[in-house]
């Protein structure tokens, strides 16, 4: 019985530890068609805002790609190292009021992210209202 209680306490504390990290950390971006990880984005905080940077591209063929159609300072920058989530602010259980950049199309969208579970992140990019957009689910890198 003591072992069972100890196991439950360890699992509970691991769950609390993962939740306390919140959205900060490294996340696998998942291809909606294949279900496979495409890249790793590191989400970090700077000046009380949340940002996300591409820190790894998993397909070797795409590692040297640049953001040809990206606007402004991001134009022709390497995708590896590119900040794609910009300036999100915590609002209750989600982070919003920022932007997300799609390096494939070069389009910049309004964005919000929300932790679905300790290891699953909901990422929503949209135009205008959040009803018109696309949602991805990223998985925390273990």
PDB file of C-alpha atoms in Angstrom:
ATOM      1  CA  UNK A   1       0.000   0.000   0.000  1.00  0.00           C
ATOM      2  CA  UNK A   2       2.874   2.392   0.837  1.00  0.00           C
ATOM      3  CA  UNK A   3       4.405   1.748  -2.593  1.00  0.00           C
ATOM      4  CA  UNK A   4       1.113   2.549  -4.302  1.00  0.00           C
ATOM      5  CA  UNK A   5       0.781   5.824  -2.393  1.00  0.00           C
ATOM      6  CA  UNK A   6       4.404   6.693  -3.212  1.00  0.00           C
ATOM      7  CA  UNK A   7       3.848   5.983  -6.925  1.00  0.00           C
ATOM      8  CA  UNK A   8       0.709   8.143  -6.956  1.00  0.00           C
ATOM      9  CA  UNK A   9       2.558  10.996  -5.222  1.00  0.00           C
ATOM     10  CA  UNK A  10       5.462  10.815  -7.694  1.00  0.00           C
ATOM     11  CA  UNK A  11       3.119  10.826 -10.691  1.00  0.00           C
ATOM     12  CA  UNK A  12       1.114  13.696  -9.221  1.00  0.00           C
ATOM     13  CA  UNK A  13       4.251  15.775  -8.583  1.00  0.00           C
ATOM     14  CA  UNK A  14       5.497  15.089 -12.140  1.00  0.00           C
ATOM     15  CA  UNK A  15       2.160  16.302 -13.494  1.00  0.00           C
ATOM     16  CA  UNK A  16       2.319  19.478 -11.372  1.00  0.00           C
ATOM     17  CA  UNK A  17       5.885  20.079 -12.527  1.00  0.00           C
ATOM     18  CA  UNK A  18       4.862  19.825 -16.197  1.00  0.00           C
ATOM     19  CA  UNK A  19       1.909  22.154 -15.645  1.00  0.00           C
ATOM     20  CA  UNK A  20       4.033  24.702 -13.833  1.00  0.00           C
ATOM     21  CA  UNK A  21       6.250  24.967 -16.917  1.00  0.00           C
ATOM     22  CA  UNK A  22       3.185  26.070 -18.820  1.00  0.00           C
ATOM     23  CA  UNK A  23       3.782  26.843 -22.468  1.00  0.00           C
ATOM     24  CA  UNK A  24       7.488  27.571 -21.996  1.00  0.00           C
ATOM     25  CA  UNK A  25       9.712  24.890 -23.517  1.00  0.00           C
ATOM     26  CA  UNK A  26      10.343  23.003 -26.721  1.00  0.00           C
ATOM     27  CA  UNK A  27       7.442  21.775 -28.845  1.00  0.00           C
ATOM     28  CA  UNK A  28       7.225  19.487 -31.862  1.00  0.00           C
ATOM     29  CA  UNK A  29       5.129  21.023 -34.619  1.00  0.00           C
ATOM     30  CA  UNK A  30       2.965  18.302 -36.142  1.00  0.00           C
ATOM     31  CA  UNK A  31       1.997  17.924 -39.809  1.00  0.00           C
ATOM     32  CA  UNK A  32      -1.803  17.697 -39.948  1.00  0.00           C
ATOM     33  CA  UNK A  33      -1.746  15.270 -42.889  1.00  0.00           C
ATOM     34  CA  UNK A  34       0.969  12.808 -41.854  1.00  0.00           C
ATOM     35  CA  UNK A  35       0.819  13.282 -38.078  1.00  0.00           C
ATOM     36  CA  UNK A  36       4.634  13.435 -38.018  1.00  0.00           C
ATOM     37  CA  UNK A  37       6.771  16.052 -36.313  1.00  0.00           C
ATOM     38  CA  UNK A  38       8.166  18.636 -38.753  1.00  0.00           C
ATOM     39  CA  UNK A  39      10.162  20.988 -36.552  1.00  0.00           C
ATOM     40  CA  UNK A  40      10.884  21.998 -32.990  1.00  0.00           C
ATOM     41  CA  UNK A  41       9.810  25.422 -31.758  1.00  0.00           C
ATOM     42  CA  UNK A  42      11.152  26.744 -28.485  1.00  0.00           C
ATOM     43  CA  UNK A  43       8.633  28.935 -26.692  1.00  0.00           C
ATOM     44  CA  UNK A  44      10.178  31.465 -24.344  1.00  0.00           C
ATOM     45  CA  UNK A  45       9.304  34.599 -22.407  1.00  0.00           C
ATOM     46  CA  UNK A  46      10.893  37.981 -22.973  1.00  0.00           C
ATOM     47  CA  UNK A  47       9.688  41.289 -21.462  1.00  0.00           C
ATOM     48  CA  UNK A  48       6.522  39.575 -20.149  1.00  0.00           C
ATOM     49  CA  UNK A  49       5.554  38.381 -23.636  1.00  0.00           C
ATOM     50  CA  UNK A  50       5.716  34.949 -25.236  1.00  0.00           C
ATOM     51  CA  UNK A  51       7.718  34.178 -28.379  1.00  0.00           C
ATOM     52  CA  UNK A  52       8.440  31.016 -30.346  1.00  0.00           C
ATOM     53  CA  UNK A  53      11.610  30.319 -32.313  1.00  0.00           C
ATOM     54  CA  UNK A  54      12.315  27.481 -34.764  1.00  0.00           C
ATOM     55  CA  UNK A  55      15.274  25.663 -33.179  1.00  0.00           C
ATOM     56  CA  UNK A  56      15.256  22.467 -35.238  1.00  0.00           C
ATOM     57  CA  UNK A  57      13.993  21.369 -38.642  1.00  0.00           C
ATOM     58  CA  UNK A  58      13.590  17.607 -38.665  1.00  0.00           C
ATOM     59  CA  UNK A  59      13.665  16.973 -42.435  1.00  0.00           C
ATOM     60  CA  UNK A  60      17.296  17.406 -43.573  1.00  0.00           C
ATOM     61  CA  UNK A  61      16.120  18.564 -47.032  1.00  0.00           C
ATOM     62  CA  UNK A  62      14.423  21.616 -45.467  1.00  0.00           C
ATOM     63  CA  UNK A  63      17.110  22.686 -42.991  1.00  0.00           C
ATOM     64  CA  UNK A  64      18.575  25.413 -45.211  1.00  0.00           C
ATOM     65  CA  UNK A  65      15.245  26.858 -46.423  1.00  0.00           C
ATOM     66  CA  UNK A  66      14.672  30.578 -46.163  1.00  0.00           C
ATOM     67  CA  UNK A  67      11.474  32.526 -45.664  1.00  0.00           C
ATOM     68  CA  UNK A  68      11.207  33.855 -49.226  1.00  0.00           C
ATOM     69  CA  UNK A  69       7.715  35.332 -48.905  1.00  0.00           C
ATOM     70  CA  UNK A  70       7.962  36.616 -45.335  1.00  0.00           C
ATOM     71  CA  UNK A  71       7.289  40.306 -44.722  1.00  0.00           C
ATOM     72  CA  UNK A  72       9.672  42.942 -43.392  1.00  0.00           C
ATOM     73  CA  UNK A  73      12.792  41.937 -41.482  1.00  0.00           C
ATOM     74  CA  UNK A  74      11.957  38.225 -41.819  1.00  0.00           C
ATOM     75  CA  UNK A  75      12.190  38.311 -45.634  1.00  0.00           C
ATOM     76  CA  UNK A  76      14.783  35.789 -46.877  1.00  0.00           C
ATOM     77  CA  UNK A  77      15.901  34.889 -43.352  1.00  0.00           C
ATOM     78  CA  UNK A  78      16.701  31.234 -42.666  1.00  0.00           C
ATOM     79  CA  UNK A  79      13.685  29.435 -41.200  1.00  0.00           C
ATOM     80  CA  UNK A  80      15.996  27.768 -38.704  1.00  0.00           C
ATOM     81  CA  UNK A  81      16.316  30.385 -35.961  1.00  0.00           C
ATOM     82  CA  UNK A  82      13.290  32.386 -37.136  1.00  0.00           C
ATOM     83  CA  UNK A  83      10.927  33.753 -34.485  1.00  0.00           C
ATOM     84  CA  UNK A  84       7.486  32.653 -35.670  1.00  0.00           C
ATOM     85  CA  UNK A  85       5.390  33.411 -32.562  1.00  0.00           C
ATOM     86  CA  UNK A  86       5.555  37.063 -31.627  1.00  0.00           C
ATOM     87  CA  UNK A  87       4.384  38.998 -28.601  1.00  0.00           C
ATOM     88  CA  UNK A  88       1.676  36.861 -26.998  1.00  0.00           C
ATOM     89  CA  UNK A  89       0.318  38.047 -23.648  1.00  0.00           C
ATOM     90  CA  UNK A  90      -1.169  35.842 -20.929  1.00  0.00           C
ATOM     91  CA  UNK A  91      -4.935  36.194 -20.635  1.00  0.00           C
ATOM     92  CA  UNK A  92      -6.377  33.660 -18.195  1.00  0.00           C
ATOM     93  CA  UNK A  93      -5.517  30.182 -19.444  1.00  0.00           C
ATOM     94  CA  UNK A  94      -4.473  31.312 -22.927  1.00  0.00           C
ATOM     95  CA  UNK A  95      -1.918  33.599 -24.497  1.00  0.00           C
ATOM     96  CA  UNK A  96      -3.170  35.971 -27.197  1.00  0.00           C
ATOM     97  CA  UNK A  97      -2.822  39.442 -28.773  1.00  0.00           C
ATOM     98  CA  UNK A  98       0.216  38.343 -30.760  1.00  0.00           C
ATOM     99  CA  UNK A  99       1.060  37.017 -34.196  1.00  0.00           C
ATOM    100  CA  UNK A 100       2.230  33.772 -35.755  1.00  0.00           C
ATOM    101  CA  UNK A 101       4.200  33.559 -38.973  1.00  0.00           C
ATOM    102  CA  UNK A 102       3.724  30.702 -41.436  1.00  0.00           C
ATOM    103  CA  UNK A 103       7.195  30.364 -42.974  1.00  0.00           C
ATOM    104  CA  UNK A 104       5.844  28.282 -45.881  1.00  0.00           C
ATOM    105  CA  UNK A 105       3.481  30.993 -47.130  1.00  0.00           C
ATOM    106  CA  UNK A 106       5.090  34.024 -45.515  1.00  0.00           C
ATOM    107  CA  UNK A 107       1.726  35.040 -44.070  1.00  0.00           C
ATOM    108  CA  UNK A 108       1.355  36.605 -40.653  1.00  0.00           C
ATOM    109  CA  UNK A 109      -1.761  35.720 -38.639  1.00  0.00           C
ATOM    110  CA  UNK A 110      -3.253  36.733 -35.332  1.00  0.00           C
ATOM    111  CA  UNK A 111      -2.605  33.977 -32.838  1.00  0.00           C
ATOM    112  CA  UNK A 112      -3.487  32.458 -29.540  1.00  0.00           C
ATOM    113  CA  UNK A 113      -2.059  29.436 -27.776  1.00  0.00           C
ATOM    114  CA  UNK A 114      -3.424  27.409 -24.905  1.00  0.00           C
ATOM    115  CA  UNK A 115      -2.142  24.422 -22.969  1.00  0.00           C
ATOM    116  CA  UNK A 116      -4.558  21.542 -23.584  1.00  0.00           C
ATOM    117  CA  UNK A 117      -2.610  19.222 -21.275  1.00  0.00           C
ATOM    118  CA  UNK A 118       0.941  19.322 -19.871  1.00  0.00           C
ATOM    119  CA  UNK A 119       2.298  17.911 -23.147  1.00  0.00           C
ATOM    120  CA  UNK A 120      -0.204  19.217 -25.720  1.00  0.00           C
ATOM    121  CA  UNK A 121      -0.374  22.806 -26.950  1.00  0.00           C
ATOM    122  CA  UNK A 122      -3.236  24.243 -28.969  1.00  0.00           C
ATOM    123  CA  UNK A 123      -1.951  26.791 -31.503  1.00  0.00           C
ATOM    124  CA  UNK A 124      -4.547  28.812 -33.425  1.00  0.00           C
ATOM    125  CA  UNK A 125      -3.747  31.225 -36.241  1.00  0.00           C
ATOM    126  CA  UNK A 126      -6.554  33.297 -37.707  1.00  0.00           C
ATOM    127  CA  UNK A 127      -7.568  36.325 -39.751  1.00  0.00           C
ATOM    128  CA  UNK A 128      -9.954  38.816 -38.201  1.00  0.00           C
ATOM    129  CA  UNK A 129     -12.037  36.677 -35.863  1.00  0.00           C
ATOM    130  CA  UNK A 130     -10.724  33.483 -34.293  1.00  0.00           C
ATOM    131  CA  UNK A 131     -13.569  31.566 -35.983  1.00  0.00           C
ATOM    132  CA  UNK A 132     -11.809  31.923 -39.346  1.00  0.00           C
ATOM    133  CA  UNK A 133      -8.478  30.182 -39.022  1.00  0.00           C
ATOM    134  CA  UNK A 134      -6.557  26.998 -38.460  1.00  0.00           C
ATOM    135  CA  UNK A 135      -5.659  25.088 -35.323  1.00  0.00           C
ATOM    136  CA  UNK A 136      -2.646  22.867 -34.808  1.00  0.00           C
ATOM    137  CA  UNK A 137      -1.744  20.764 -31.815  1.00  0.00           C
ATOM    138  CA  UNK A 138       1.923  20.653 -30.871  1.00  0.00           C
ATOM    139  CA  UNK A 139       3.516  18.063 -28.600  1.00  0.00           C
ATOM    140  CA  UNK A 140       6.056  18.854 -25.919  1.00  0.00           C
ATOM    141  CA  UNK A 141       9.534  17.549 -26.685  1.00  0.00           C
ATOM    142  CA  UNK A 142      10.379  14.877 -24.135  1.00  0.00           C
TER     143      UNK A 142
END
